[in-house]
PDB file of N, CA and C and ligand atoms in Angstrom:
ATOM      1  N   MET B   7       0.855  -1.197  -0.003  1.00 52.00           N
ATOM      2  CA  MET B   7      -0.002  -0.004   0.001  1.00 52.00           C
ATOM      3  C   MET B   7       0.880   1.229   0.010  1.00 52.00           C
ATOM      4  N   SER B   8       1.013   1.821  -1.129  1.00 56.00           N
ATOM      5  CA  SER B   8       1.744   3.074  -1.155  1.00 56.00           C
ATOM      6  C   SER B   8       0.875   4.115  -1.834  1.00 56.00           C
ATOM      7  N   ARG B   9       0.993   5.329  -1.406  1.00 58.00           N
ATOM      8  CA  ARG B   9       0.228   6.395  -2.028  1.00 58.00           C
ATOM      9  C   ARG B   9       1.054   7.661  -2.013  1.00 58.00           C
ATOM     10  N   LYS B  10       0.817   8.485  -2.982  1.00 65.00           N
ATOM     11  CA  LYS B  10       1.514   9.762  -3.013  1.00 65.00           C
ATOM     12  C   LYS B  10       0.635  10.817  -2.386  1.00 65.00           C
ATOM     13  N   GLY B  11       1.241  11.899  -1.970  1.00 62.00           N
ATOM     14  CA  GLY B  11       0.472  12.970  -1.376  1.00 62.00           C
ATOM     15  C   GLY B  11       0.460  12.860   0.129  1.00 62.00           C
ATOM     16  N   PRO B  12      -0.221  13.842   0.740  1.00 55.00           N
ATOM     17  CA  PRO B  12      -0.170  13.885   2.208  1.00 55.00           C
ATOM     18  C   PRO B  12      -0.958  12.736   2.828  1.00 55.00           C
ATOM     19  N   ALA B  13      -0.544  12.312   3.978  1.00 57.00           N
ATOM     20  CA  ALA B  13      -1.281  11.310   4.727  1.00 57.00           C
ATOM     21  C   ALA B  13      -2.635  11.891   5.114  1.00 57.00           C
ATOM     22  N   LEU B  14      -3.588  11.025   5.312  1.00 60.00           N
ATOM     23  CA  LEU B  14      -4.918  11.484   5.693  1.00 60.00           C
ATOM     24  C   LEU B  14      -4.871  12.303   6.974  1.00 60.00           C
ATOM     25  N   SER B  15      -3.961  11.970   7.856  1.00 79.00           N
ATOM     26  CA  SER B  15      -3.900  12.687   9.109  1.00 79.00           C
ATOM     27  C   SER B  15      -3.504  14.145   8.904  1.00 79.00           C
ATOM     28  N   VAL B  16      -2.698  14.424   7.891  1.00 87.00           N
ATOM     29  CA  VAL B  16      -2.329  15.810   7.572  1.00 87.00           C
ATOM     30  C   VAL B  16      -3.561  16.557   7.118  1.00 87.00           C
ATOM     31  N   ARG B  17      -4.330  15.969   6.206  1.00 90.00           N
ATOM     32  CA  ARG B  17      -5.560  16.595   5.723  1.00 90.00           C
ATOM     33  C   ARG B  17      -6.524  16.842   6.881  1.00 90.00           C
ATOM     34  N   ALA B  18      -6.707  15.808   7.717  1.00 92.00           N
ATOM     35  CA  ALA B  18      -7.636  15.967   8.829  1.00 92.00           C
ATOM     36  C   ALA B  18      -7.166  17.036   9.793  1.00 92.00           C
ATOM     37  N   THR B  19      -5.847  17.098  10.012  1.00 93.00           N
ATOM     38  CA  THR B  19      -5.316  18.105  10.921  1.00 93.00           C
ATOM     39  C   THR B  19      -5.552  19.500  10.404  1.00 93.00           C
ATOM     40  N   ILE B  20      -5.307  19.727   9.105  1.00 95.00           N
ATOM     41  CA  ILE B  20      -5.505  21.047   8.530  1.00 95.00           C
ATOM     42  C   ILE B  20      -6.979  21.443   8.624  1.00 95.00           C
ATOM     43  N   LEU B  21      -7.852  20.530   8.277  1.00 95.00           N
ATOM     44  CA  LEU B  21      -9.296  20.844   8.340  1.00 95.00           C
ATOM     45  C   LEU B  21      -9.728  21.118   9.773  1.00 95.00           C
ATOM     46  N   THR B  22      -9.191  20.390  10.711  1.00 94.00           N
ATOM     47  CA  THR B  22      -9.561  20.610  12.128  1.00 94.00           C
ATOM     48  C   THR B  22      -9.055  21.964  12.603  1.00 94.00           C
ATOM     49  N   VAL B  23      -7.804  22.284  12.298  1.00 94.00           N
ATOM     50  CA  VAL B  23      -7.238  23.559  12.730  1.00 94.00           C
ATOM     51  C   VAL B  23      -8.069  24.722  12.209  1.00 94.00           C
ATOM     52  N   TRP B  24      -8.560  24.577  10.990  1.00 96.00           N
ATOM     53  CA  TRP B  24      -9.350  25.675  10.372  1.00 96.00           C
ATOM     54  C   TRP B  24     -10.855  25.497  10.625  1.00 96.00           C
ATOM     55  N   ASP B  25     -11.217  24.546  11.448  1.00 97.00           N
ATOM     56  CA  ASP B  25     -12.621  24.296  11.793  1.00 97.00           C
ATOM     57  C   ASP B  25     -13.452  24.054  10.525  1.00 97.00           C
ATOM     58  N   HIS B  26     -12.837  23.382   9.550  1.00 97.00           N
ATOM     59  CA  HIS B  26     -13.509  23.030   8.280  1.00 97.00           C
ATOM     60  C   HIS B  26     -14.023  24.291   7.558  1.00 97.00           C
ATOM     61  N   ARG B  27     -13.370  25.413   7.759  1.00 97.00           N
ATOM     62  CA  ARG B  27     -13.755  26.675   7.101  1.00 97.00           C
ATOM     63  C   ARG B  27     -12.764  26.972   5.992  1.00 97.00           C
ATOM     64  N   CYS B  28     -13.309  27.566   4.921  1.00 96.00           N
ATOM     65  CA  CYS B  28     -12.466  28.027   3.801  1.00 96.00           C
ATOM     66  C   CYS B  28     -11.547  29.127   4.323  1.00 96.00           C
ATOM     67  N   ALA B  29     -10.248  29.000   4.072  1.00 95.00           N
ATOM     68  CA  ALA B  29      -9.278  29.990   4.526  1.00 95.00           C
ATOM     69  C   ALA B  29      -9.461  31.322   3.815  1.00 95.00           C
ATOM     70  N   TYR B  30     -10.126  31.315   2.670  1.00 91.00           N
ATOM     71  CA  TYR B  30     -10.233  32.532   1.863  1.00 91.00           C
ATOM     72  C   TYR B  30     -11.511  33.321   2.114  1.00 91.00           C
ATOM     73  N   CYS B  31     -12.635  32.647   2.368  1.00 90.00           N
ATOM     74  CA  CYS B  31     -13.889  33.360   2.540  1.00 90.00           C
ATOM     75  C   CYS B  31     -14.626  33.001   3.823  1.00 90.00           C
ATOM     76  N   GLY B  32     -14.188  31.968   4.518  1.00 93.00           N
ATOM     77  CA  GLY B  32     -14.836  31.588   5.754  1.00 93.00           C
ATOM     78  C   GLY B  32     -16.009  30.640   5.559  1.00 93.00           C
ATOM     79  N   GLY B  33     -16.289  30.269   4.304  1.00 94.00           N
ATOM     80  CA  GLY B  33     -17.349  29.303   4.014  1.00 94.00           C
ATOM     81  C   GLY B  33     -16.946  27.904   4.395  1.00 94.00           C
ATOM     82  N   VAL B  34     -17.769  26.945   4.038  1.00 96.00           N
ATOM     83  CA  VAL B  34     -17.488  25.558   4.356  1.00 96.00           C
ATOM     84  C   VAL B  34     -16.443  25.003   3.362  1.00 96.00           C
ATOM     85  N   ALA B  35     -15.337  24.554   3.899  1.00 96.00           N
ATOM     86  CA  ALA B  35     -14.259  24.008   3.061  1.00 96.00           C
ATOM     87  C   ALA B  35     -14.627  22.597   2.618  1.00 96.00           C
ATOM     88  N   ASP B  36     -14.387  22.318   1.341  1.00 94.00           N
ATOM     89  CA  ASP B  36     -14.637  20.964   0.838  1.00 94.00           C
ATOM     90  C   ASP B  36     -13.407  20.332   0.221  1.00 94.00           C
ATOM     91  N   HIS B  37     -12.276  21.051   0.243  1.00 95.00           N
ATOM     92  CA  HIS B  37     -11.030  20.469  -0.244  1.00 95.00           C
ATOM     93  C   HIS B  37      -9.868  21.292   0.289  1.00 95.00           C
ATOM     94  N   LEU B  38      -8.648  20.819   0.032  1.00 96.00           N
ATOM     95  CA  LEU B  38      -7.457  21.558   0.391  1.00 96.00           C
ATOM     96  C   LEU B  38      -6.869  22.162  -0.864  1.00 96.00           C
ATOM     97  N   ASP B  39      -6.671  23.480  -0.813  1.00 96.00           N
ATOM     98  CA  ASP B  39      -6.077  24.204  -1.946  1.00 96.00           C
ATOM     99  C   ASP B  39      -4.565  24.251  -1.811  1.00 96.00           C
ATOM    100  N   HIS B  40      -3.863  24.277  -2.941  1.00 96.00           N
ATOM    101  CA  HIS B  40      -2.437  24.511  -2.919  1.00 96.00           C
ATOM    102  C   HIS B  40      -2.208  26.033  -2.980  1.00 96.00           C
ATOM    103  N   VAL B  41      -1.606  26.605  -1.952  1.00 95.00           N
ATOM    104  CA  VAL B  41      -1.360  28.050  -1.919  1.00 95.00           C
ATOM    105  C   VAL B  41      -0.512  28.446  -3.131  1.00 95.00           C
ATOM    106  N   VAL B  42       0.582  27.736  -3.331  1.00 96.00           N
ATOM    107  CA  VAL B  42       1.347  27.824  -4.591  1.00 96.00           C
ATOM    108  C   VAL B  42       0.932  26.610  -5.415  1.00 96.00           C
ATOM    109  N   PRO B  43       0.225  26.841  -6.527  1.00 96.00           N
ATOM    110  CA  PRO B  43      -0.344  25.719  -7.290  1.00 96.00           C
ATOM    111  C   PRO B  43       0.717  24.714  -7.750  1.00 96.00           C
ATOM    112  N   ARG B  44       0.272  23.479  -7.880  1.00 95.00           N
ATOM    113  CA  ARG B  44       1.176  22.444  -8.375  1.00 95.00           C
ATOM    114  C   ARG B  44       1.700  22.831  -9.750  1.00 95.00           C
ATOM    115  N   ALA B  45       0.864  23.512 -10.568  1.00 93.00           N
ATOM    116  CA  ALA B  45       1.271  23.925 -11.903  1.00 93.00           C
ATOM    117  C   ALA B  45       2.434  24.912 -11.851  1.00 93.00           C
ATOM    118  N   GLN B  46       2.614  25.574 -10.702  1.00 94.00           N
ATOM    119  CA  GLN B  46       3.728  26.531 -10.568  1.00 94.00           C
ATOM    120  C   GLN B  46       4.822  25.969  -9.662  1.00 94.00           C
ATOM    121  N   GLY B  47       4.786  24.666  -9.473  1.00 96.00           N
ATOM    122  CA  GLY B  47       5.859  24.009  -8.715  1.00 96.00           C
ATOM    123  C   GLY B  47       5.634  23.941  -7.231  1.00 96.00           C
ATOM    124  N   GLY B  48       4.425  24.294  -6.786  1.00 95.00           N
ATOM    125  CA  GLY B  48       4.136  24.214  -5.349  1.00 95.00           C
ATOM    126  C   GLY B  48       4.174  22.797  -4.862  1.00 95.00           C
ATOM    127  N   PRO B  49       4.717  22.590  -3.671  1.00 95.00           N
ATOM    128  CA  PRO B  49       4.807  21.224  -3.112  1.00 95.00           C
ATOM    129  C   PRO B  49       3.442  20.713  -2.665  1.00 95.00           C
ATOM    130  N   HIS B  50       3.297  19.404  -2.679  1.00 92.00           N
ATOM    131  CA  HIS B  50       2.057  18.756  -2.225  1.00 92.00           C
ATOM    132  C   HIS B  50       2.227  18.426  -0.753  1.00 92.00           C
ATOM    133  N   ARG B  51       2.528  19.438   0.044  1.00 91.00           N
ATOM    134  CA  ARG B  51       2.771  19.207   1.458  1.00 91.00           C
ATOM    135  C   ARG B  51       1.865  20.127   2.273  1.00 91.00           C
ATOM    136  N   GLY B  52       1.746  19.789   3.542  1.00 90.00           N
ATOM    137  CA  GLY B  52       0.816  20.498   4.432  1.00 90.00           C
ATOM    138  C   GLY B  52       1.066  21.981   4.502  1.00 90.00           C
ATOM    139  N   GLU B  53       2.329  22.393   4.509  1.00 93.00           N
ATOM    140  CA  GLU B  53       2.601  23.827   4.656  1.00 93.00           C
ATOM    141  C   GLU B  53       2.184  24.632   3.423  1.00 93.00           C
ATOM    142  N   ASN B  54       1.889  23.955   2.325  1.00 96.00           N
ATOM    143  CA  ASN B  54       1.442  24.638   1.099  1.00 96.00           C
ATOM    144  C   ASN B  54      -0.065  24.461   0.877  1.00 96.00           C
ATOM    145  N   ARG B  55      -0.777  23.983   1.878  1.00 96.00           N
ATOM    146  CA  ARG B  55      -2.172  23.659   1.669  1.00 96.00           C
ATOM    147  C   ARG B  55      -3.079  24.352   2.683  1.00 96.00           C
ATOM    148  N   LEU B  56      -4.178  24.866   2.196  1.00 96.00           N
ATOM    149  CA  LEU B  56      -5.172  25.496   3.068  1.00 96.00           C
ATOM    150  C   LEU B  56      -6.551  24.979   2.658  1.00 96.00           C
ATOM    151  N   PRO B  57      -7.460  24.901   3.638  1.00 97.00           N
ATOM    152  CA  PRO B  57      -8.810  24.481   3.303  1.00 97.00           C
ATOM    153  C   PRO B  57      -9.505  25.530   2.454  1.00 97.00           C
ATOM    154  N   ALA B  58     -10.289  25.104   1.481  1.00 96.00           N
ATOM    155  CA  ALA B  58     -10.980  26.048   0.625  1.00 96.00           C
ATOM    156  C   ALA B  58     -12.337  25.475   0.197  1.00 96.00           C
ATOM    157  N   CYS B  59     -13.276  26.361  -0.101  1.00 95.00           N
ATOM    158  CA  CYS B  59     -14.537  25.940  -0.691  1.00 95.00           C
ATOM    159  C   CYS B  59     -14.327  25.821  -2.206  1.00 95.00           C
ATOM    160  N   SER B  60     -15.261  25.184  -2.882  1.00 93.00           N
ATOM    161  CA  SER B  60     -15.079  24.961  -4.330  1.00 93.00           C
ATOM    162  C   SER B  60     -15.098  26.292  -5.081  1.00 93.00           C
ATOM    163  N   ALA B  61     -15.916  27.259  -4.644  1.00 92.00           N
ATOM    164  CA  ALA B  61     -15.999  28.551  -5.333  1.00 92.00           C
ATOM    165  C   ALA B  61     -14.656  29.288  -5.284  1.00 92.00           C
ATOM    166  N   CYS B  62     -14.022  29.303  -4.114  1.00 92.00           N
ATOM    167  CA  CYS B  62     -12.730  29.969  -4.006  1.00 92.00           C
ATOM    168  C   CYS B  62     -11.654  29.212  -4.785  1.00 92.00           C
ATOM    169  N   GLY B  63     -11.718  27.876  -4.726  1.00 93.00           N
ATOM    170  CA  GLY B  63     -10.758  27.081  -5.481  1.00 93.00           C
ATOM    171  C   GLY B  63     -10.834  27.351  -6.958  1.00 93.00           C
ATOM    172  N   GLN B  64     -12.075  27.491  -7.481  1.00 91.00           N
ATOM    173  CA  GLN B  64     -12.247  27.771  -8.917  1.00 91.00           C
ATOM    174  C   GLN B  64     -11.826  29.185  -9.244  1.00 91.00           C
ATOM    175  N   ALA B  65     -12.112  30.139  -8.348  1.00 90.00           N
ATOM    176  CA  ALA B  65     -11.757  31.531  -8.607  1.00 90.00           C
ATOM    177  C   ALA B  65     -10.242  31.714  -8.590  1.00 90.00           C
ATOM    178  N   LYS B  66      -9.562  31.097  -7.625  1.00 93.00           N
ATOM    179  CA  LYS B  66      -8.118  31.237  -7.500  1.00 93.00           C
ATOM    180  C   LYS B  66      -7.421  30.502  -8.621  1.00 93.00           C
ATOM    181  N   ALA B  67      -7.966  29.349  -8.954  1.00 92.00           N
ATOM    182  CA  ALA B  67      -7.447  28.530 -10.058  1.00 92.00           C
ATOM    183  C   ALA B  67      -5.953  28.287  -9.921  1.00 92.00           C
ATOM    184  N   ASP B  68      -5.180  28.504 -10.992  1.00 94.00           N
ATOM    185  CA  ASP B  68      -3.752  28.195 -10.991  1.00 94.00           C
ATOM    186  C   ASP B  68      -2.906  29.401 -10.633  1.00 94.00           C
ATOM    187  N   ARG B  69      -3.470  30.316  -9.825  1.00 95.00           N
ATOM    188  CA  ARG B  69      -2.683  31.461  -9.351  1.00 95.00           C
ATOM    189  C   ARG B  69      -2.200  31.188  -7.933  1.00 95.00           C
ATOM    190  N   THR B  70      -1.067  31.788  -7.568  1.00 95.00           N
ATOM    191  CA  THR B  70      -0.679  31.750  -6.163  1.00 95.00           C
ATOM    192  C   THR B  70      -1.617  32.678  -5.412  1.00 95.00           C
ATOM    193  N   LEU B  71      -1.615  32.552  -4.096  1.00 93.00           N
ATOM    194  CA  LEU B  71      -2.456  33.448  -3.283  1.00 93.00           C
ATOM    195  C   LEU B  71      -2.026  34.896  -3.546  1.00 93.00           C
ATOM    196  N   ALA B  72      -0.718  35.167  -3.630  1.00 93.00           N
ATOM    197  CA  ALA B  72      -0.241  36.531  -3.884  1.00 93.00           C
ATOM    198  C   ALA B  72      -0.719  37.044  -5.230  1.00 93.00           C
ATOM    199  N   GLN B  73      -0.705  36.196  -6.262  1.00 93.00           N
ATOM    200  CA  GLN B  73      -1.154  36.601  -7.579  1.00 93.00           C
ATOM    201  C   GLN B  73      -2.660  36.883  -7.571  1.00 93.00           C
ATOM    202  N   TRP B  74      -3.409  36.082  -6.858  1.00 91.00           N
ATOM    203  CA  TRP B  74      -4.856  36.247  -6.788  1.00 91.00           C
ATOM    204  C   TRP B  74      -5.190  37.574  -6.121  1.00 91.00           C
ATOM    205  N   ILE B  75      -4.533  37.851  -5.002  1.00 88.00           N
ATOM    206  CA  ILE B  75      -4.746  39.127  -4.283  1.00 88.00           C
ATOM    207  C   ILE B  75      -4.342  40.287  -5.172  1.00 88.00           C
ATOM    208  N   ALA B  76      -3.210  40.170  -5.851  1.00 90.00           N
ATOM    209  CA  ALA B  76      -2.730  41.258  -6.726  1.00 90.00           C
ATOM    210  C   ALA B  76      -3.727  41.515  -7.848  1.00 90.00           C
ATOM    211  N   ASP B  77      -4.291  40.455  -8.413  1.00 88.00           N
ATOM    212  CA  ASP B  77      -5.264  40.609  -9.498  1.00 88.00           C
ATOM    213  C   ASP B  77      -6.526  41.308  -8.996  1.00 88.00           C
ATOM    214  N   ILE B  78      -6.973  40.949  -7.808  1.00 85.00           N
ATOM    215  CA  ILE B  78      -8.170  41.592  -7.231  1.00 85.00           C
ATOM    216  C   ILE B  78      -7.859  43.068  -6.982  1.00 85.00           C
ATOM    217  N   ALA B  79      -6.667  43.363  -6.432  1.00 85.00           N
ATOM    218  CA  ALA B  79      -6.294  44.743  -6.147  1.00 85.00           C
ATOM    219  C   ALA B  79      -6.161  45.556  -7.431  1.00 85.00           C
ATOM    220  N   ALA B  80      -5.609  44.948  -8.471  1.00 86.00           N
ATOM    221  CA  ALA B  80      -5.369  45.674  -9.733  1.00 86.00           C
ATOM    222  C   ALA B  80      -6.676  46.007 -10.428  1.00 86.00           C
ATOM    223  N   THR B  81      -7.633  45.142 -10.368  1.00 83.00           N
ATOM    224  CA  THR B  81      -8.889  45.359 -11.074  1.00 83.00           C
ATOM    225  C   THR B  81      -9.910  46.077 -10.199  1.00 83.00           C
ATOM    226  N   GLY B  82      -9.679  46.028  -8.888  1.00 74.00           N
ATOM    227  CA  GLY B  82     -10.661  46.611  -7.974  1.00 74.00           C
ATOM    228  C   GLY B  82     -11.949  45.823  -7.959  1.00 74.00           C
ATOM    229  N   SER B  83     -11.927  44.657  -8.532  1.00 68.00           N
ATOM    230  CA  SER B  83     -13.117  43.849  -8.625  1.00 68.00           C
ATOM    231  C   SER B  83     -13.120  42.738  -7.579  1.00 68.00           C
ATOM    232  N   ILE B  84     -14.247  42.563  -6.975  1.00 61.00           N
ATOM    233  CA  ILE B  84     -14.367  41.480  -6.011  1.00 61.00           C
ATOM    234  C   ILE B  84     -15.099  40.314  -6.653  1.00 61.00           C
ATOM    235  N   LYS B  85     -15.359  40.431  -7.938  1.00 59.00           N
ATOM    236  CA  LYS B  85     -16.134  39.357  -8.564  1.00 59.00           C
ATOM    237  C   LYS B  85     -15.401  38.033  -8.472  1.00 59.00           C
ATOM    238  N   ASP B  86     -14.083  38.153  -8.271  1.00 58.00           N
ATOM    239  CA  ASP B  86     -13.248  36.965  -8.092  1.00 58.00           C
ATOM    240  C   ASP B  86     -13.612  36.187  -6.847  1.00 58.00           C
ATOM    241  N   ARG B  87     -14.006  36.849  -5.838  1.00 59.00           N
ATOM    242  CA  ARG B  87     -14.340  36.323  -4.504  1.00 59.00           C
ATOM    243  C   ARG B  87     -13.603  37.149  -3.468  1.00 59.00           C
ATOM    244  N   PRO B  88     -14.222  37.408  -2.342  1.00 56.00           N
ATOM    245  CA  PRO B  88     -13.493  38.062  -1.254  1.00 56.00           C
ATOM    246  C   PRO B  88     -12.387  37.180  -0.747  1.00 56.00           C
ATOM    247  N   VAL B  89     -11.301  37.794  -0.316  1.00 61.00           N
ATOM    248  CA  VAL B  89     -10.181  37.046   0.218  1.00 61.00           C
ATOM    249  C   VAL B  89      -9.976  37.478   1.659  1.00 61.00           C
ATOM    250  N   ARG B  90     -10.385  36.658   2.567  1.00 63.00           N
ATOM    251  CA  ARG B  90     -10.327  37.029   3.977  1.00 63.00           C
ATOM    252  C   ARG B  90      -8.899  37.226   4.442  1.00 63.00           C
ATOM    253  N   LEU B  91      -7.961  36.453   3.928  1.00 56.00           N
ATOM    254  CA  LEU B  91      -6.574  36.556   4.363  1.00 56.00           C
ATOM    255  C   LEU B  91      -5.944  37.886   3.952  1.00 56.00           C
ATOM    256  N   ALA B  92      -6.523  38.564   2.954  1.00 42.00           N
ATOM    257  CA  ALA B  92      -5.956  39.801   2.458  1.00 42.00           C
ATOM    258  C   ALA B  92      -6.344  40.982   3.331  1.00 42.00           C
ATOM    259  N   SER B  93      -7.359  40.841   4.145  1.00 43.00           N
ATOM    260  CA  SER B  93      -7.825  41.995   4.906  1.00 43.00           C
ATOM    261  C   SER B  93      -7.072  42.122   6.224  1.00 43.00           C
TER     262      SER B  93
HETATM  263 ZN1  LIG P 128     -14.196  30.111   0.015  1.00 73.43          ZN
END
């Protein structure tokens, strides 16, 4: 039995620490997001992962958290989704 990626205990720990809340909007988290996306070389480890709801995950997409915040700031648009960590 071998598997890649974080152990279930890491996922459970992250969700518990965040009280199953999306780190970006405070909604109900349904997955763990990569703060630095895998597409940009982000590691698949706990320190690069935050709980997120599907709406925030889709809005952030393959951007880093810094890129997402910068895009929201540059456009002045919140249509992307509010980012609680930015406030
Ligand atoms: Zn969210």
